[in-house]
Short mmCIF file of C-alpha atoms in Angstrom, two decimals:
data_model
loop_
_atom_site.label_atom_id
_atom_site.label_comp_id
_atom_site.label_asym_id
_atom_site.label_seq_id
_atom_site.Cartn_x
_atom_site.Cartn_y
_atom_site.Cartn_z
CA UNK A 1 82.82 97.10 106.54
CA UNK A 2 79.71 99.07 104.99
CA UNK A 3 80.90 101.74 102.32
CA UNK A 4 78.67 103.83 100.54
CA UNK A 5 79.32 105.77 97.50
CA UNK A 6 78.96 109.07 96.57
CA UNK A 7 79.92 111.19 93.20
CA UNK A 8 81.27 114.62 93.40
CA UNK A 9 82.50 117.51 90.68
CA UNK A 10 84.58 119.46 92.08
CA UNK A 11 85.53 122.83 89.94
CA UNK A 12 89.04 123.64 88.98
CA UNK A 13 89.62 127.03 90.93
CA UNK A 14 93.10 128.78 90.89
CA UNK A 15 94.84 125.43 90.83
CA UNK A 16 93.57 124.42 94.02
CA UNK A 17 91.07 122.10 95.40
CA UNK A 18 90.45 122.83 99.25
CA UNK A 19 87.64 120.57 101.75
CA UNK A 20 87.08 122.09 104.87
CA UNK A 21 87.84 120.48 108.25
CA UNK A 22 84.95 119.12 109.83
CA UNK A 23 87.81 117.85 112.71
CA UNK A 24 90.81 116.29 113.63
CA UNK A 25 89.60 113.13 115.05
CA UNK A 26 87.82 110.38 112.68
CA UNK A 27 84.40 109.65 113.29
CA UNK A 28 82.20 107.04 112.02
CA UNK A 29 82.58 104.68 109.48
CA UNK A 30 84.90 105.00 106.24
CA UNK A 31 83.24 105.66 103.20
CA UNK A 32 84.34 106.03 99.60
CA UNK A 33 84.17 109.15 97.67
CA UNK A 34 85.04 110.01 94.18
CA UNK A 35 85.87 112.78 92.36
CA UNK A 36 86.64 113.74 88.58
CA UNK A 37 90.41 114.88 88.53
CA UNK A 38 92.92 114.56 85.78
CA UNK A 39 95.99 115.37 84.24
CA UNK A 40 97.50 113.92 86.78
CA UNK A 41 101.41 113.27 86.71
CA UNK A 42 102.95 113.13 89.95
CA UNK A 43 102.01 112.84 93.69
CA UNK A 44 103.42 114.53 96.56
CA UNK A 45 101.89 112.80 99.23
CA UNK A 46 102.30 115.02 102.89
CA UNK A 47 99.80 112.89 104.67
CA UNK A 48 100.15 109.59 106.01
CA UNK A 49 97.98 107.62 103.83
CA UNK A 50 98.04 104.97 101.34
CA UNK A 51 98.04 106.08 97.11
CA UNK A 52 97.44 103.59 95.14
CA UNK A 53 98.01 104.47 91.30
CA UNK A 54 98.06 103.30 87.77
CA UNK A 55 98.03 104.44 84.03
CA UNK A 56 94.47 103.57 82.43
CA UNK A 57 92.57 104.46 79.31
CA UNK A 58 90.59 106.93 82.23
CA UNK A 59 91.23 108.98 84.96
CA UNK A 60 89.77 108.18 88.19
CA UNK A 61 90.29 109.58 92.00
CA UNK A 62 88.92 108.15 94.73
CA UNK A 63 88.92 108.19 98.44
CA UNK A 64 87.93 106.15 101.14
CA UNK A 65 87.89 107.12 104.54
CA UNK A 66 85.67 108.51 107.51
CA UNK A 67 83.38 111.54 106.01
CA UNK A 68 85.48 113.91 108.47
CA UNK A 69 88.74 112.68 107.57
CA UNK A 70 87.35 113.11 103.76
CA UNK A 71 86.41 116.82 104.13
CA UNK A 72 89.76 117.75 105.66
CA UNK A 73 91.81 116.52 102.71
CA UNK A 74 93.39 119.30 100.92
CA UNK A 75 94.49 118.80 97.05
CA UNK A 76 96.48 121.23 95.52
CA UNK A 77 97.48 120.97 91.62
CA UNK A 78 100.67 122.54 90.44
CA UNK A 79 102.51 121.48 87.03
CA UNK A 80 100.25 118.75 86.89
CA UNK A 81 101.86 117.56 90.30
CA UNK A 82 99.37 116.47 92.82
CA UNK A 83 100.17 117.23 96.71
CA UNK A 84 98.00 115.79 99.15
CA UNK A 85 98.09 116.55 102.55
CA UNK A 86 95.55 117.75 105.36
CA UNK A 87 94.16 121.04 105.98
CA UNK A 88 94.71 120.75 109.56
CA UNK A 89 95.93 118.01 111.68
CA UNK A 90 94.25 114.60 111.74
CA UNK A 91 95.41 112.96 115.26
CA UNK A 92 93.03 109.92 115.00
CA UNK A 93 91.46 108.26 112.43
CA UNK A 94 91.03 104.26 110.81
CA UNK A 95 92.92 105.40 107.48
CA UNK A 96 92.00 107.01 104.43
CA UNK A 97 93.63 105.47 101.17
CA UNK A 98 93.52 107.37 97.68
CA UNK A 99 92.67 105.25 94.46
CA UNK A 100 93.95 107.24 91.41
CA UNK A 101 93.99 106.36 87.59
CA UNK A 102 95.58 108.77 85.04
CA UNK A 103 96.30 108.96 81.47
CA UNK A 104 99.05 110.71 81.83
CA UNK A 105 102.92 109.44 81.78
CA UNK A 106 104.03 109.81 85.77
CA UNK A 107 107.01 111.30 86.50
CA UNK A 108 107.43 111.99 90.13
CA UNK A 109 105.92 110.08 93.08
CA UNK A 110 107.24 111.29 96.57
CA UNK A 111 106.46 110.99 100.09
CA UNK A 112 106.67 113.44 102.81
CA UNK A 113 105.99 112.00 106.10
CA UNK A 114 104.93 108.18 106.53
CA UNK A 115 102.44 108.01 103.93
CA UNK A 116 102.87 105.06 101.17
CA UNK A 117 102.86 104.95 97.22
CA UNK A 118 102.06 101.80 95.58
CA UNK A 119 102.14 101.42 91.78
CA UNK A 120 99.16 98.81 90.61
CA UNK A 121 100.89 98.70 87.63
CA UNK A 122 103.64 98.73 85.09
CA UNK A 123 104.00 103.01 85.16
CA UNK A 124 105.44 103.51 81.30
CA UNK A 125 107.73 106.95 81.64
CA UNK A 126 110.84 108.10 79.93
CA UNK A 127 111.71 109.41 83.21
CA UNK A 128 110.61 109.31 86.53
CA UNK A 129 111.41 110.62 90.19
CA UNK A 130 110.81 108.63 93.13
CA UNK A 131 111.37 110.02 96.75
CA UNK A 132 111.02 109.58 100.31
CA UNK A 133 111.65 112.23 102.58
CA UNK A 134 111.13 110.22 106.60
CA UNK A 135 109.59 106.77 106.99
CA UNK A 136 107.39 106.25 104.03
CA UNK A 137 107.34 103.69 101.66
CA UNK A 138 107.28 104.22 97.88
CA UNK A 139 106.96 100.65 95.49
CA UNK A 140 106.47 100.66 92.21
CA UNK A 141 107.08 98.73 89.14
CA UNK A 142 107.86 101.21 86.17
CA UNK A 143 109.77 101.11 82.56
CA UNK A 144 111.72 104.23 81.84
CA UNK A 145 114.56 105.72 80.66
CA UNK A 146 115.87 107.47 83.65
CA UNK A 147 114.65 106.75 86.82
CA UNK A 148 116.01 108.68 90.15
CA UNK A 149 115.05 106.97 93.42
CA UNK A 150 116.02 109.07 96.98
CA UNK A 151 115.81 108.86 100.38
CA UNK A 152 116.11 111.41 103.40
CA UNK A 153 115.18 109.65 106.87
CA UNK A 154 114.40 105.96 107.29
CA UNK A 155 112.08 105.35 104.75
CA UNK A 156 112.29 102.65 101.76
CA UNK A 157 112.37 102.85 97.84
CA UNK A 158 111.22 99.66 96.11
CA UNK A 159 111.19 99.24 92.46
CA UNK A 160 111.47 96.60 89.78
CA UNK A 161 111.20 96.93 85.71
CA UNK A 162 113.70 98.15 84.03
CA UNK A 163 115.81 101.25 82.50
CA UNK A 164 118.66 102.45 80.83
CA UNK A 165 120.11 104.59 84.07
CA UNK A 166 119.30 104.65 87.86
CA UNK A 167 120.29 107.28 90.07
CA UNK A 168 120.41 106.24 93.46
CA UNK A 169 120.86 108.46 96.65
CA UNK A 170 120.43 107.64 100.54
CA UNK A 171 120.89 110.21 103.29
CA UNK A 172 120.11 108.54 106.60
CA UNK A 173 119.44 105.37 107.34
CA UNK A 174 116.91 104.35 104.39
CA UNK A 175 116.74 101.40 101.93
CA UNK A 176 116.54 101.36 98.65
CA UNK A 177 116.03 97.78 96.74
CA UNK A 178 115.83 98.19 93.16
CA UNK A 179 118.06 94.43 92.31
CA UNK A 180 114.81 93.57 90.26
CA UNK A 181 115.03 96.81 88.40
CA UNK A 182 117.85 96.11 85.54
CA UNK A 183 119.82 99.09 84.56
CA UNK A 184 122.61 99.53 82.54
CA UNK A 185 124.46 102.52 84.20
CA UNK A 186 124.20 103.18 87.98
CA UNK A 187 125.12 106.20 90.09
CA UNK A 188 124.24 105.50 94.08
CA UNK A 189 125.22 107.42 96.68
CA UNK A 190 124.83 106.78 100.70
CA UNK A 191 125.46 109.19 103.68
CA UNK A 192 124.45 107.19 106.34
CA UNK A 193 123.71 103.56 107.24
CA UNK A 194 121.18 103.17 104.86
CA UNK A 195 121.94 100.34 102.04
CA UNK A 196 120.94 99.97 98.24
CA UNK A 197 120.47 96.54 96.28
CA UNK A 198 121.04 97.28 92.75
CA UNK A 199 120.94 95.47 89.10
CA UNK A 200 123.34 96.94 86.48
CA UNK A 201 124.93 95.75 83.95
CA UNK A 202 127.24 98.38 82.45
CA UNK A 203 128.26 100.83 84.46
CA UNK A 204 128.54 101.26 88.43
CA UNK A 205 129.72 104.60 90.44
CA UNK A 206 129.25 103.61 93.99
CA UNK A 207 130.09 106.56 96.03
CA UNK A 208 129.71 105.57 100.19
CA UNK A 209 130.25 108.15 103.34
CA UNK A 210 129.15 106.19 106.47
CA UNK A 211 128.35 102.39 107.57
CA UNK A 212 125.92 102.36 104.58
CA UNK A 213 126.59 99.25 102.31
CA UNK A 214 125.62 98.87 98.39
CA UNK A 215 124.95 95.53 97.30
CA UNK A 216 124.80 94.99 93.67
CA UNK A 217 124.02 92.19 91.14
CA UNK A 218 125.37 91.58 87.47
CA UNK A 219 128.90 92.14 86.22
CA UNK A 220 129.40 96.15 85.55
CA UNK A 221 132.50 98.12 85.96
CA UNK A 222 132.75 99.67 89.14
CA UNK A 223 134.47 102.59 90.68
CA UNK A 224 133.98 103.34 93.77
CA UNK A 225 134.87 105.71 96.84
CA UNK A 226 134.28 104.87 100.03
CA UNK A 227 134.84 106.85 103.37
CA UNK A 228 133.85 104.93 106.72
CA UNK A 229 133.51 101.57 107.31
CA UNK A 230 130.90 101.05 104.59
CA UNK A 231 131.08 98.37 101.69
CA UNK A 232 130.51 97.80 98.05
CA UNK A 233 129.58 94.18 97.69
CA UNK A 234 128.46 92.51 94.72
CA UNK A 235 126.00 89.89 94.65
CA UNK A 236 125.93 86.32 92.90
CA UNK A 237 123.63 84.58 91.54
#
């Protein structure tokens, strides 16, 4: 696959940076594009897409897709949060994928939709939010403080590293697998039949309402409430 390269400015206007839609179906082949944008720290990605992100000594953001699918991206800054999406509907297209480096600590990486967030990297934060609202996918490795990972739909959470507290929450039928992220104090939730793996080692509040099961590893004290035929099972090693 040919990609050529091109370098654009783009001016900070009212918070909002807007490419017009050239049209809704892809068309030739993808290119990459880059842009100078910082500050960045969070993502609220409403587009199904790939984001790819890491802390660096620079900030970087680049795109690759087809130069139609390119022009219809829509980036809109708000408390240093970063939302994604399209300016109007994309029905057909061979991907675009969003390559972004910040200086900044992250705290909040979401997905609305079916789009994916990937961490490249250890993300450093004191705390950080990680969501999924419908199928999307959101994996990162990260060492915080506090770190809050929630689902609404089907989608999955995955993250590894380690913290002092994890808040876990499932509505639907969603996973979240954080047993390679060691915590010391856990609160999970599930509504649903989704299912969380977890690592703690202190603390456990396990609270289920559904078929949804929590598996857990490590020897915390648990209390738990369960309504439905759901489970609390702990994992050994």
């Amino acid at each position: 696959m040919r990609i050529s390269k091109r370098l654009y400015t783009i001016a900070f206007i009212l918070g909002v940076f807007t490419f017009s839609s050239c049209g809704i179906k892809g068309e030739g082949e993808p290119i990459q594009v880059s842009y100078e944008l910082s500050g960045i720290e969070g993502i609220d990605l409403k587009l199904a897409g790939d984001v790819y992100i890491e802390q660096s000594e620079v900030s970087e953001f680049t795109v690759v897709g087809q130069e139609n699918v390119i022009d219809n991206v829509e980036l809109i800054m708000r408390d240093n949060i970063l939302r994604i999406d399209f300016g109007r509907s994309v029905k057909d297209h061979k991907g675009i994928q969003f390559y972004i480096k910040t200086q900044e600590d992250l705290r909040r990486l979401k997905v609305f939709g079916s789009g994916k967030i990937y961490s490249l990297k250890t993300l450093d934060s004191d705390n950080i939010d990680l969501g999924v609202d419908g199928s999307g996918r959101v994996s990162v490795k990260t060492i915080a403080q506090n770190v809050k990972a929630a689902i609404s739909g089907s989608g999955s959470i995955e993250v590894e590293g380690t913290g002092n507290f994890l808040e876990s929450n499932i509505a639907g039928s969603g996973q979240i697998r954080a047993d390679e992220l060691e915590v010391e104090k856990c609160k999970a939730s599930i509504s649903g039949s989704g299912s969380a793996n977890l690592n703690v080692s202190t603390e456990l509040e396990a609270n289920i309402d559904g078929s949804g099961n929590i598996y857990y590893r490590g020897n915390p004290e648990v209390t738990k409430r369960v309504s439905g035929s759901g489970n609390v099972i702990q994992i050994r090693d």
